[in-house]
mmCIF file with all atom_site columns, C-alpha atoms in Angstrom:
data_model
loop_
_atom_site.group_PDB
_atom_site.id
_atom_site.type_symbol
_atom_site.label_atom_id
_atom_site.label_alt_id
_atom_site.label_comp_id
_atom_site.label_asym_id
_atom_site.label_entity_id
_atom_site.label_seq_id
_atom_site.pdbx_PDB_ins_code
_atom_site.Cartn_x
_atom_site.Cartn_y
_atom_site.Cartn_z
_atom_site.occupancy
_atom_site.B_iso_or_equiv
_atom_site.pdbx_formal_charge
_atom_site.auth_seq_id
_atom_site.auth_comp_id
_atom_site.auth_asym_id
_atom_site.auth_atom_id
_atom_site.pdbx_PDB_model_num
ATOM 1   C CA . UNK A 1 1   ? 125.315 73.053  95.955  1.00 0.00 ? 1   UNK A CA 1
ATOM 2   C CA . UNK A 1 2   ? 123.303 76.157  95.588  1.00 0.00 ? 2   UNK A CA 1
ATOM 3   C CA . UNK A 1 3   ? 124.176 78.965  98.496  1.00 0.00 ? 3   UNK A CA 1
ATOM 4   C CA . UNK A 1 4   ? 122.273 82.373  98.292  1.00 0.00 ? 4   UNK A CA 1
ATOM 5   C CA . UNK A 1 5   ? 124.310 85.374  100.227 1.00 0.00 ? 5   UNK A CA 1
ATOM 6   C CA . UNK A 1 6   ? 122.803 88.729  101.193 1.00 0.00 ? 6   UNK A CA 1
ATOM 7   C CA . UNK A 1 7   ? 125.734 90.035  102.668 1.00 0.00 ? 7   UNK A CA 1
ATOM 8   C CA . UNK A 1 8   ? 123.897 93.544  104.384 1.00 0.00 ? 8   UNK A CA 1
ATOM 9   C CA . UNK A 1 9   ? 122.381 92.686  107.640 1.00 0.00 ? 9   UNK A CA 1
ATOM 10  C CA . UNK A 1 10  ? 120.003 95.781  108.266 1.00 0.00 ? 10  UNK A CA 1
ATOM 11  C CA . UNK A 1 11  ? 119.980 98.477  106.235 1.00 0.00 ? 11  UNK A CA 1
ATOM 12  C CA . UNK A 1 12  ? 118.279 101.556 106.462 1.00 0.00 ? 12  UNK A CA 1
ATOM 13  C CA . UNK A 1 13  ? 116.825 104.738 103.977 1.00 0.00 ? 13  UNK A CA 1
ATOM 14  C CA . UNK A 1 14  ? 114.819 108.035 104.295 1.00 0.00 ? 14  UNK A CA 1
ATOM 15  C CA . UNK A 1 15  ? 111.292 108.099 103.271 1.00 0.00 ? 15  UNK A CA 1
ATOM 16  C CA . UNK A 1 16  ? 110.842 108.655 99.815  1.00 0.00 ? 16  UNK A CA 1
ATOM 17  C CA . UNK A 1 17  ? 114.398 107.743 99.019  1.00 0.00 ? 17  UNK A CA 1
ATOM 18  C CA . UNK A 1 18  ? 115.563 104.992 96.943  1.00 0.00 ? 18  UNK A CA 1
ATOM 19  C CA . UNK A 1 19  ? 117.350 101.861 98.376  1.00 0.00 ? 19  UNK A CA 1
ATOM 20  C CA . UNK A 1 20  ? 119.049 98.806  96.865  1.00 0.00 ? 20  UNK A CA 1
ATOM 21  C CA . UNK A 1 21  ? 119.268 95.340  98.579  1.00 0.00 ? 21  UNK A CA 1
ATOM 22  C CA . UNK A 1 22  ? 121.968 92.817  97.514  1.00 0.00 ? 22  UNK A CA 1
ATOM 23  C CA . UNK A 1 23  ? 122.025 89.750  96.741  1.00 0.00 ? 23  UNK A CA 1
ATOM 24  C CA . UNK A 1 24  ? 124.820 86.902  95.071  1.00 0.00 ? 24  UNK A CA 1
ATOM 25  C CA . UNK A 1 25  ? 124.157 83.330  94.758  1.00 0.00 ? 25  UNK A CA 1
ATOM 26  C CA . UNK A 1 26  ? 126.031 80.764  93.556  1.00 0.00 ? 26  UNK A CA 1
ATOM 27  C CA . UNK A 1 27  ? 124.877 77.903  91.229  1.00 0.00 ? 27  UNK A CA 1
ATOM 28  C CA . UNK A 1 28  ? 125.759 75.218  88.233  1.00 0.00 ? 28  UNK A CA 1
ATOM 29  C CA . UNK A 1 29  ? 122.757 75.791  86.831  1.00 0.00 ? 29  UNK A CA 1
ATOM 30  C CA . UNK A 1 30  ? 121.414 77.795  83.543  1.00 0.00 ? 30  UNK A CA 1
ATOM 31  C CA . UNK A 1 31  ? 117.530 78.395  84.107  1.00 0.00 ? 31  UNK A CA 1
ATOM 32  C CA . UNK A 1 32  ? 116.258 79.100  87.133  1.00 0.00 ? 32  UNK A CA 1
ATOM 33  C CA . UNK A 1 33  ? 114.317 81.228  89.324  1.00 0.00 ? 33  UNK A CA 1
ATOM 34  C CA . UNK A 1 34  ? 115.051 83.923  91.843  1.00 0.00 ? 34  UNK A CA 1
ATOM 35  C CA . UNK A 1 35  ? 113.344 85.629  93.745  1.00 0.00 ? 35  UNK A CA 1
ATOM 36  C CA . UNK A 1 36  ? 112.449 88.755  97.038  1.00 0.00 ? 36  UNK A CA 1
ATOM 37  C CA . UNK A 1 37  ? 110.543 87.878  99.722  1.00 0.00 ? 37  UNK A CA 1
ATOM 38  C CA . UNK A 1 38  ? 109.397 90.672  102.332 1.00 0.00 ? 38  UNK A CA 1
ATOM 39  C CA . UNK A 1 39  ? 108.555 89.725  106.267 1.00 0.00 ? 39  UNK A CA 1
ATOM 40  C CA . UNK A 1 40  ? 106.961 92.700  107.628 1.00 0.00 ? 40  UNK A CA 1
ATOM 41  C CA . UNK A 1 41  ? 106.713 92.049  111.925 1.00 0.00 ? 41  UNK A CA 1
ATOM 42  C CA . UNK A 1 42  ? 103.743 89.896  111.426 1.00 0.00 ? 42  UNK A CA 1
ATOM 43  C CA . UNK A 1 43  ? 106.260 87.210  109.559 1.00 0.00 ? 43  UNK A CA 1
ATOM 44  C CA . UNK A 1 44  ? 103.799 85.985  107.368 1.00 0.00 ? 44  UNK A CA 1
ATOM 45  C CA . UNK A 1 45  ? 105.616 85.704  103.712 1.00 0.00 ? 45  UNK A CA 1
ATOM 46  C CA . UNK A 1 46  ? 105.186 87.638  100.589 1.00 0.00 ? 46  UNK A CA 1
ATOM 47  C CA . UNK A 1 47  ? 106.560 87.373  97.627  1.00 0.00 ? 47  UNK A CA 1
ATOM 48  C CA . UNK A 1 48  ? 107.891 91.225  95.619  1.00 0.00 ? 48  UNK A CA 1
ATOM 49  C CA . UNK A 1 49  ? 109.136 90.098  92.599  1.00 0.00 ? 49  UNK A CA 1
ATOM 50  C CA . UNK A 1 50  ? 110.599 87.270  90.967  1.00 0.00 ? 50  UNK A CA 1
ATOM 51  C CA . UNK A 1 51  ? 112.904 86.763  88.019  1.00 0.00 ? 51  UNK A CA 1
ATOM 52  C CA . UNK A 1 52  ? 113.417 83.966  85.229  1.00 0.00 ? 52  UNK A CA 1
ATOM 53  C CA . UNK A 1 53  ? 116.847 83.320  84.899  1.00 0.00 ? 53  UNK A CA 1
ATOM 54  C CA . UNK A 1 54  ? 116.832 82.892  81.157  1.00 0.00 ? 54  UNK A CA 1
ATOM 55  C CA . UNK A 1 55  ? 115.170 86.275  80.720  1.00 0.00 ? 55  UNK A CA 1
ATOM 56  C CA . UNK A 1 56  ? 117.651 89.181  79.986  1.00 0.00 ? 56  UNK A CA 1
ATOM 57  C CA . UNK A 1 57  ? 115.155 91.605  81.246  1.00 0.00 ? 57  UNK A CA 1
ATOM 58  C CA . UNK A 1 58  ? 114.639 93.280  84.489  1.00 0.00 ? 58  UNK A CA 1
ATOM 59  C CA . UNK A 1 59  ? 111.753 92.498  86.445  1.00 0.00 ? 59  UNK A CA 1
ATOM 60  C CA . UNK A 1 60  ? 109.693 95.252  87.911  1.00 0.00 ? 60  UNK A CA 1
ATOM 61  C CA . UNK A 1 61  ? 106.629 95.532  90.137  1.00 0.00 ? 61  UNK A CA 1
ATOM 62  C CA . UNK A 1 62  ? 105.332 99.078  90.474  1.00 0.00 ? 62  UNK A CA 1
ATOM 63  C CA . UNK A 1 63  ? 108.225 100.566 93.188  1.00 0.00 ? 63  UNK A CA 1
ATOM 64  C CA . UNK A 1 64  ? 109.781 97.730  92.681  1.00 0.00 ? 64  UNK A CA 1
ATOM 65  C CA . UNK A 1 65  ? 112.768 96.749  90.537  1.00 0.00 ? 65  UNK A CA 1
ATOM 66  C CA . UNK A 1 66  ? 115.262 94.059  90.042  1.00 0.00 ? 66  UNK A CA 1
ATOM 67  C CA . UNK A 1 67  ? 119.116 94.433  88.874  1.00 0.00 ? 67  UNK A CA 1
ATOM 68  C CA . UNK A 1 68  ? 119.775 90.771  87.593  1.00 0.00 ? 68  UNK A CA 1
ATOM 69  C CA . UNK A 1 69  ? 123.268 90.134  86.325  1.00 0.00 ? 69  UNK A CA 1
ATOM 70  C CA . UNK A 1 70  ? 123.426 86.443  84.933  1.00 0.00 ? 70  UNK A CA 1
ATOM 71  C CA . UNK A 1 71  ? 127.351 86.074  84.264  1.00 0.00 ? 71  UNK A CA 1
ATOM 72  C CA . UNK A 1 72  ? 127.905 87.541  88.443  1.00 0.00 ? 72  UNK A CA 1
ATOM 73  C CA . UNK A 1 73  ? 124.898 85.776  89.768  1.00 0.00 ? 73  UNK A CA 1
ATOM 74  C CA . UNK A 1 74  ? 124.050 88.711  91.282  1.00 0.00 ? 74  UNK A CA 1
ATOM 75  C CA . UNK A 1 75  ? 120.389 89.498  91.997  1.00 0.00 ? 75  UNK A CA 1
ATOM 76  C CA . UNK A 1 76  ? 119.403 93.279  93.685  1.00 0.00 ? 76  UNK A CA 1
ATOM 77  C CA . UNK A 1 77  ? 116.450 94.297  94.754  1.00 0.00 ? 77  UNK A CA 1
ATOM 78  C CA . UNK A 1 78  ? 115.549 98.382  93.859  1.00 0.00 ? 78  UNK A CA 1
ATOM 79  C CA . UNK A 1 79  ? 112.930 100.201 96.399  1.00 0.00 ? 79  UNK A CA 1
ATOM 80  C CA . UNK A 1 80  ? 111.706 103.159 94.561  1.00 0.00 ? 80  UNK A CA 1
ATOM 81  C CA . UNK A 1 81  ? 109.665 106.187 96.687  1.00 0.00 ? 81  UNK A CA 1
ATOM 82  C CA . UNK A 1 82  ? 110.282 103.773 99.902  1.00 0.00 ? 82  UNK A CA 1
ATOM 83  C CA . UNK A 1 83  ? 107.993 104.235 102.282 1.00 0.00 ? 83  UNK A CA 1
ATOM 84  C CA . UNK A 1 84  ? 106.863 103.564 105.860 1.00 0.00 ? 84  UNK A CA 1
ATOM 85  C CA . UNK A 1 85  ? 105.255 99.951  105.211 1.00 0.00 ? 85  UNK A CA 1
ATOM 86  C CA . UNK A 1 86  ? 108.100 98.421  103.912 1.00 0.00 ? 86  UNK A CA 1
ATOM 87  C CA . UNK A 1 87  ? 110.454 98.559  106.723 1.00 0.00 ? 87  UNK A CA 1
ATOM 88  C CA . UNK A 1 88  ? 110.956 94.524  106.690 1.00 0.00 ? 88  UNK A CA 1
ATOM 89  C CA . UNK A 1 89  ? 112.974 91.469  106.159 1.00 0.00 ? 89  UNK A CA 1
ATOM 90  C CA . UNK A 1 90  ? 113.594 90.821  102.865 1.00 0.00 ? 90  UNK A CA 1
ATOM 91  C CA . UNK A 1 91  ? 114.580 87.501  101.589 1.00 0.00 ? 91  UNK A CA 1
ATOM 92  C CA . UNK A 1 92  ? 116.186 86.264  98.843  1.00 0.00 ? 92  UNK A CA 1
ATOM 93  C CA . UNK A 1 93  ? 116.155 83.190  97.048  1.00 0.00 ? 93  UNK A CA 1
ATOM 94  C CA . UNK A 1 94  ? 116.637 80.760  94.807  1.00 0.00 ? 94  UNK A CA 1
ATOM 95  C CA . UNK A 1 95  ? 114.477 78.317  93.156  1.00 0.00 ? 95  UNK A CA 1
ATOM 96  C CA . UNK A 1 96  ? 116.446 75.329  90.566  1.00 0.00 ? 96  UNK A CA 1
ATOM 97  C CA . UNK A 1 97  ? 116.502 71.775  90.624  1.00 0.00 ? 97  UNK A CA 1
ATOM 98  C CA . UNK A 1 98  ? 114.345 70.917  93.420  1.00 0.00 ? 98  UNK A CA 1
ATOM 99  C CA . UNK A 1 99  ? 113.953 72.981  96.028  1.00 0.00 ? 99  UNK A CA 1
ATOM 100 C CA . UNK A 1 100 ? 113.932 76.780  96.729  1.00 0.00 ? 100 UNK A CA 1
ATOM 101 C CA . UNK A 1 101 ? 116.873 78.202  99.581  1.00 0.00 ? 101 UNK A CA 1
ATOM 102 C CA . UNK A 1 102 ? 116.940 81.368  101.018 1.00 0.00 ? 102 UNK A CA 1
ATOM 103 C CA . UNK A 1 103 ? 119.106 83.651  102.003 1.00 0.00 ? 103 UNK A CA 1
ATOM 104 C CA . UNK A 1 104 ? 119.856 85.045  105.732 1.00 0.00 ? 104 UNK A CA 1
ATOM 105 C CA . UNK A 1 105 ? 118.231 88.130  104.980 1.00 0.00 ? 105 UNK A CA 1
ATOM 106 C CA . UNK A 1 106 ? 118.151 91.797  105.412 1.00 0.00 ? 106 UNK A CA 1
ATOM 107 C CA . UNK A 1 107 ? 116.579 94.019  108.009 1.00 0.00 ? 107 UNK A CA 1
ATOM 108 C CA . UNK A 1 108 ? 115.482 97.176  106.290 1.00 0.00 ? 108 UNK A CA 1
ATOM 109 C CA . UNK A 1 109 ? 114.010 100.234 108.676 1.00 0.00 ? 109 UNK A CA 1
ATOM 110 C CA . UNK A 1 110 ? 112.675 103.191 106.760 1.00 0.00 ? 110 UNK A CA 1
ATOM 111 C CA . UNK A 1 111 ? 113.628 106.889 108.745 1.00 0.00 ? 111 UNK A CA 1
ATOM 112 C CA . UNK A 1 112 ? 110.584 109.145 108.445 1.00 0.00 ? 112 UNK A CA 1
ATOM 113 C CA . UNK B 2 1   ? 89.958  80.489  100.020 1.00 0.00 ? 1   UNK B CA 1
ATOM 114 C CA . UNK B 2 2   ? 93.173  78.592  99.020  1.00 0.00 ? 2   UNK B CA 1
ATOM 115 C CA . UNK B 2 3   ? 96.072  78.514  101.025 1.00 0.00 ? 3   UNK B CA 1
ATOM 116 C CA . UNK B 2 4   ? 98.459  76.971  103.990 1.00 0.00 ? 4   UNK B CA 1
ATOM 117 C CA . UNK B 2 5   ? 97.526  76.367  107.331 1.00 0.00 ? 5   UNK B CA 1
ATOM 118 C CA . UNK B 2 6   ? 100.002 75.564  110.058 1.00 0.00 ? 6   UNK B CA 1
ATOM 119 C CA . UNK B 2 7   ? 98.966  74.693  113.426 1.00 0.00 ? 7   UNK B CA 1
ATOM 120 C CA . UNK B 2 8   ? 99.030  76.130  116.146 1.00 0.00 ? 8   UNK B CA 1
ATOM 121 C CA . UNK B 2 9   ? 100.799 79.658  115.842 1.00 0.00 ? 9   UNK B CA 1
ATOM 122 C CA . UNK B 2 10  ? 101.951 78.716  119.462 1.00 0.00 ? 10  UNK B CA 1
ATOM 123 C CA . UNK B 2 11  ? 103.537 75.299  121.062 1.00 0.00 ? 11  UNK B CA 1
ATOM 124 C CA . UNK B 2 12  ? 104.785 75.046  123.674 1.00 0.00 ? 12  UNK B CA 1
ATOM 125 C CA . UNK B 2 13  ? 106.570 71.966  125.022 1.00 0.00 ? 13  UNK B CA 1
ATOM 126 C CA . UNK B 2 14  ? 108.468 69.786  127.963 1.00 0.00 ? 14  UNK B CA 1
ATOM 127 C CA . UNK B 2 15  ? 112.391 68.968  127.191 1.00 0.00 ? 15  UNK B CA 1
ATOM 128 C CA . UNK B 2 16  ? 112.867 65.465  125.679 1.00 0.00 ? 16  UNK B CA 1
ATOM 129 C CA . UNK B 2 17  ? 109.209 65.432  124.070 1.00 0.00 ? 17  UNK B CA 1
ATOM 130 C CA . UNK B 2 18  ? 108.560 65.063  120.980 1.00 0.00 ? 18  UNK B CA 1
ATOM 131 C CA . UNK B 2 19  ? 106.212 67.344  119.089 1.00 0.00 ? 19  UNK B CA 1
ATOM 132 C CA . UNK B 2 20  ? 104.444 67.409  115.490 1.00 0.00 ? 20  UNK B CA 1
ATOM 133 C CA . UNK B 2 21  ? 103.913 70.592  113.707 1.00 0.00 ? 21  UNK B CA 1
ATOM 134 C CA . UNK B 2 22  ? 100.879 70.411  111.244 1.00 0.00 ? 22  UNK B CA 1
ATOM 135 C CA . UNK B 2 23  ? 100.825 71.629  107.348 1.00 0.00 ? 23  UNK B CA 1
ATOM 136 C CA . UNK B 2 24  ? 98.247  71.728  105.379 1.00 0.00 ? 24  UNK B CA 1
ATOM 137 C CA . UNK B 2 25  ? 97.417  72.745  101.276 1.00 0.00 ? 25  UNK B CA 1
ATOM 138 C CA . UNK B 2 26  ? 94.552  73.115  99.566  1.00 0.00 ? 26  UNK B CA 1
ATOM 139 C CA . UNK B 2 27  ? 96.557  74.354  96.724  1.00 0.00 ? 27  UNK B CA 1
ATOM 140 C CA . UNK B 2 28  ? 96.840  71.155  94.901  1.00 0.00 ? 28  UNK B CA 1
ATOM 141 C CA . UNK B 2 29  ? 100.328 71.480  95.160  1.00 0.00 ? 29  UNK B CA 1
ATOM 142 C CA . UNK B 2 30  ? 102.850 68.284  94.254  1.00 0.00 ? 30  UNK B CA 1
ATOM 143 C CA . UNK B 2 31  ? 105.688 70.412  96.584  1.00 0.00 ? 31  UNK B CA 1
ATOM 144 C CA . UNK B 2 32  ? 105.938 70.831  99.880  1.00 0.00 ? 32  UNK B CA 1
ATOM 145 C CA . UNK B 2 33  ? 109.089 72.607  102.918 1.00 0.00 ? 33  UNK B CA 1
ATOM 146 C CA . UNK B 2 34  ? 109.900 73.061  105.800 1.00 0.00 ? 34  UNK B CA 1
ATOM 147 C CA . UNK B 2 35  ? 111.857 75.945  106.855 1.00 0.00 ? 35  UNK B CA 1
ATOM 148 C CA . UNK B 2 36  ? 113.247 76.968  110.364 1.00 0.00 ? 36  UNK B CA 1
ATOM 149 C CA . UNK B 2 37  ? 114.117 80.400  110.973 1.00 0.00 ? 37  UNK B CA 1
ATOM 150 C CA . UNK B 2 38  ? 116.430 81.744  113.913 1.00 0.00 ? 38  UNK B CA 1
ATOM 151 C CA . UNK B 2 39  ? 117.287 85.266  114.283 1.00 0.00 ? 39  UNK B CA 1
ATOM 152 C CA . UNK B 2 40  ? 120.627 86.197  111.654 1.00 0.00 ? 40  UNK B CA 1
ATOM 153 C CA . UNK B 2 41  ? 119.930 83.171  110.453 1.00 0.00 ? 41  UNK B CA 1
ATOM 154 C CA . UNK B 2 42  ? 117.268 83.294  107.706 1.00 0.00 ? 42  UNK B CA 1
ATOM 155 C CA . UNK B 2 43  ? 115.373 80.141  106.693 1.00 0.00 ? 43  UNK B CA 1
ATOM 156 C CA . UNK B 2 44  ? 116.984 77.270  106.278 1.00 0.00 ? 44  UNK B CA 1
ATOM 157 C CA . UNK B 2 45  ? 115.476 73.974  104.642 1.00 0.00 ? 45  UNK B CA 1
ATOM 158 C CA . UNK B 2 46  ? 114.753 70.989  106.858 1.00 0.00 ? 46  UNK B CA 1
ATOM 159 C CA . UNK B 2 47  ? 112.998 68.797  104.764 1.00 0.00 ? 47  UNK B CA 1
ATOM 160 C CA . UNK B 2 48  ? 111.307 69.181  101.084 1.00 0.00 ? 48  UNK B CA 1
ATOM 161 C CA . UNK B 2 49  ? 108.866 66.641  99.241  1.00 0.00 ? 49  UNK B CA 1
ATOM 162 C CA . UNK B 2 50  ? 108.193 66.959  96.053  1.00 0.00 ? 50  UNK B CA 1
ATOM 163 C CA . UNK B 2 51  ? 105.691 64.121  95.605  1.00 0.00 ? 51  UNK B CA 1
ATOM 164 C CA . UNK B 2 52  ? 103.218 62.188  97.835  1.00 0.00 ? 52  UNK B CA 1
ATOM 165 C CA . UNK B 2 53  ? 105.278 59.597  99.583  1.00 0.00 ? 53  UNK B CA 1
ATOM 166 C CA . UNK B 2 54  ? 108.677 60.659  99.288  1.00 0.00 ? 54  UNK B CA 1
ATOM 167 C CA . UNK B 2 55  ? 110.481 63.685  100.334 1.00 0.00 ? 55  UNK B CA 1
ATOM 168 C CA . UNK B 2 56  ? 114.877 64.554  101.081 1.00 0.00 ? 56  UNK B CA 1
ATOM 169 C CA . UNK B 2 57  ? 116.226 66.106  103.776 1.00 0.00 ? 57  UNK B CA 1
ATOM 170 C CA . UNK B 2 58  ? 117.605 69.764  103.559 1.00 0.00 ? 58  UNK B CA 1
ATOM 171 C CA . UNK B 2 59  ? 119.904 71.271  105.424 1.00 0.00 ? 59  UNK B CA 1
ATOM 172 C CA . UNK B 2 60  ? 119.971 71.012  108.568 1.00 0.00 ? 60  UNK B CA 1
ATOM 173 C CA . UNK B 2 61  ? 117.560 67.530  109.048 1.00 0.00 ? 61  UNK B CA 1
ATOM 174 C CA . UNK B 2 62  ? 119.323 65.911  112.152 1.00 0.00 ? 62  UNK B CA 1
ATOM 175 C CA . UNK B 2 63  ? 116.322 65.708  115.148 1.00 0.00 ? 63  UNK B CA 1
ATOM 176 C CA . UNK B 2 64  ? 113.749 66.251  112.557 1.00 0.00 ? 64  UNK B CA 1
ATOM 177 C CA . UNK B 2 65  ? 111.429 63.792  111.004 1.00 0.00 ? 65  UNK B CA 1
ATOM 178 C CA . UNK B 2 66  ? 108.478 64.345  107.746 1.00 0.00 ? 66  UNK B CA 1
ATOM 179 C CA . UNK B 2 67  ? 106.089 62.004  106.369 1.00 0.00 ? 67  UNK B CA 1
ATOM 180 C CA . UNK B 2 68  ? 103.491 62.625  103.277 1.00 0.00 ? 68  UNK B CA 1
ATOM 181 C CA . UNK B 2 69  ? 100.980 60.376  102.930 1.00 0.00 ? 69  UNK B CA 1
ATOM 182 C CA . UNK B 2 70  ? 98.631  62.943  101.060 1.00 0.00 ? 70  UNK B CA 1
ATOM 183 C CA . UNK B 2 71  ? 99.266  65.430  98.642  1.00 0.00 ? 71  UNK B CA 1
ATOM 184 C CA . UNK B 2 72  ? 97.461  68.568  101.084 1.00 0.00 ? 72  UNK B CA 1
ATOM 185 C CA . UNK B 2 73  ? 98.951  66.990  104.171 1.00 0.00 ? 73  UNK B CA 1
ATOM 186 C CA . UNK B 2 74  ? 103.325 66.821  105.513 1.00 0.00 ? 74  UNK B CA 1
ATOM 187 C CA . UNK B 2 75  ? 103.793 67.040  108.915 1.00 0.00 ? 75  UNK B CA 1
ATOM 188 C CA . UNK B 2 76  ? 106.929 67.962  110.382 1.00 0.00 ? 76  UNK B CA 1
ATOM 189 C CA . UNK B 2 77  ? 107.960 65.954  114.210 1.00 0.00 ? 77  UNK B CA 1
ATOM 190 C CA . UNK B 2 78  ? 110.868 67.749  116.312 1.00 0.00 ? 78  UNK B CA 1
ATOM 191 C CA . UNK B 2 79  ? 112.027 64.817  118.343 1.00 0.00 ? 79  UNK B CA 1
ATOM 192 C CA . UNK B 2 80  ? 114.468 64.569  121.918 1.00 0.00 ? 80  UNK B CA 1
ATOM 193 C CA . UNK B 2 81  ? 117.324 64.229  119.477 1.00 0.00 ? 81  UNK B CA 1
ATOM 194 C CA . UNK B 2 82  ? 117.269 67.835  118.308 1.00 0.00 ? 82  UNK B CA 1
ATOM 195 C CA . UNK B 2 83  ? 119.597 69.550  120.393 1.00 0.00 ? 83  UNK B CA 1
ATOM 196 C CA . UNK B 2 84  ? 117.771 73.580  119.994 1.00 0.00 ? 84  UNK B CA 1
ATOM 197 C CA . UNK B 2 85  ? 114.330 72.907  118.754 1.00 0.00 ? 85  UNK B CA 1
ATOM 198 C CA . UNK B 2 86  ? 112.952 76.293  120.071 1.00 0.00 ? 86  UNK B CA 1
ATOM 199 C CA . UNK B 2 87  ? 112.463 78.603  116.645 1.00 0.00 ? 87  UNK B CA 1
ATOM 200 C CA . UNK B 2 88  ? 109.686 80.257  114.128 1.00 0.00 ? 88  UNK B CA 1
ATOM 201 C CA . UNK B 2 89  ? 108.646 77.092  111.859 1.00 0.00 ? 89  UNK B CA 1
ATOM 202 C CA . UNK B 2 90  ? 107.879 78.081  108.122 1.00 0.00 ? 90  UNK B CA 1
ATOM 203 C CA . UNK B 2 91  ? 105.927 75.281  106.110 1.00 0.00 ? 91  UNK B CA 1
ATOM 204 C CA . UNK B 2 92  ? 105.227 76.509  102.336 1.00 0.00 ? 92  UNK B CA 1
ATOM 205 C CA . UNK B 2 93  ? 104.329 74.998  99.042  1.00 0.00 ? 93  UNK B CA 1
ATOM 206 C CA . UNK B 2 94  ? 104.653 75.277  95.587  1.00 0.00 ? 94  UNK B CA 1
ATOM 207 C CA . UNK B 2 95  ? 103.137 74.102  92.059  1.00 0.00 ? 95  UNK B CA 1
ATOM 208 C CA . UNK B 2 96  ? 106.468 71.616  91.525  1.00 0.00 ? 96  UNK B CA 1
ATOM 209 C CA . UNK B 2 97  ? 108.616 71.864  89.178  1.00 0.00 ? 97  UNK B CA 1
ATOM 210 C CA . UNK B 2 98  ? 110.818 74.844  89.471  1.00 0.00 ? 98  UNK B CA 1
ATOM 211 C CA . UNK B 2 99  ? 110.250 75.574  85.473  1.00 0.00 ? 99  UNK B CA 1
ATOM 212 C CA . UNK B 2 100 ? 106.928 76.421  86.048  1.00 0.00 ? 100 UNK B CA 1
ATOM 213 C CA . UNK B 2 101 ? 107.789 79.937  87.714  1.00 0.00 ? 101 UNK B CA 1
ATOM 214 C CA . UNK B 2 102 ? 106.963 78.443  91.158  1.00 0.00 ? 102 UNK B CA 1
ATOM 215 C CA . UNK B 2 103 ? 107.322 80.441  93.822  1.00 0.00 ? 103 UNK B CA 1
ATOM 216 C CA . UNK B 2 104 ? 106.842 79.081  97.813  1.00 0.00 ? 104 UNK B CA 1
ATOM 217 C CA . UNK B 2 105 ? 103.492 80.264  99.243  1.00 0.00 ? 105 UNK B CA 1
ATOM 218 C CA . UNK B 2 106 ? 103.635 79.731  102.961 1.00 0.00 ? 106 UNK B CA 1
ATOM 219 C CA . UNK B 2 107 ? 101.551 79.519  106.260 1.00 0.00 ? 107 UNK B CA 1
ATOM 220 C CA . UNK B 2 108 ? 101.710 82.355  109.184 1.00 0.00 ? 108 UNK B CA 1
ATOM 221 C CA . UNK B 2 109 ? 104.439 79.943  111.075 1.00 0.00 ? 109 UNK B CA 1
ATOM 222 C CA . UNK B 2 110 ? 104.506 77.917  113.893 1.00 0.00 ? 110 UNK B CA 1
ATOM 223 C CA . UNK B 2 111 ? 107.230 79.066  117.310 1.00 0.00 ? 111 UNK B CA 1
ATOM 224 C CA . UNK B 2 112 ? 107.746 76.384  118.813 1.00 0.00 ? 112 UNK B CA 1
ATOM 225 C CA . UNK B 2 113 ? 108.607 77.050  122.462 1.00 0.00 ? 113 UNK B CA 1
ATOM 226 C CA . UNK B 2 114 ? 110.738 74.150  123.831 1.00 0.00 ? 114 UNK B CA 1
ATOM 227 C CA . UNK B 2 115 ? 110.889 74.780  128.475 1.00 0.00 ? 115 UNK B CA 1
#
């Protein structure tokens, strides 16, 4: 069965600094998608970035980028120039086969 | 506007009563999902459906039931058999096949409190 593991329950970063959130997953599939979602205090889930497994190039969306290591089954999220609005829960998600599964999340605190 | 609507936002029920959470989408998505969110547990999959009149159990289906009679609707019933039903429930939908690069779109959630 597929699993998604986020080993950092909480992290803190100084405003304007860079932070990396870790995610590992387990699957026997070769074709799948990975996502990072943000959940602010409103609890609305917001898609941050997506990565297609068959693409070697790491995805980038403005200040957000990923480090996708397919062989290691690792999918980390890097947030550059952290802003106060980045404070939220971040969930890593795997989409393969017929369902989408999520990790337990990392709560990110931004220190002013 | 296209999207997913969950209702109500807050729901209170007495212990032993069944309760149904509503989820409607007008995105024309084939797949729909129900997740339960508890502190420190992330999003755990309860049930999912890839097509009308068909659905599968997720990781924590015990004490829950669903139906998928219409493409746009996927209601979740929390039965009295669910031992700890107080939680935040999220409904989501996606286009369908993961090969279509389909992320999940979420509703605003329902906070269920059983007293």
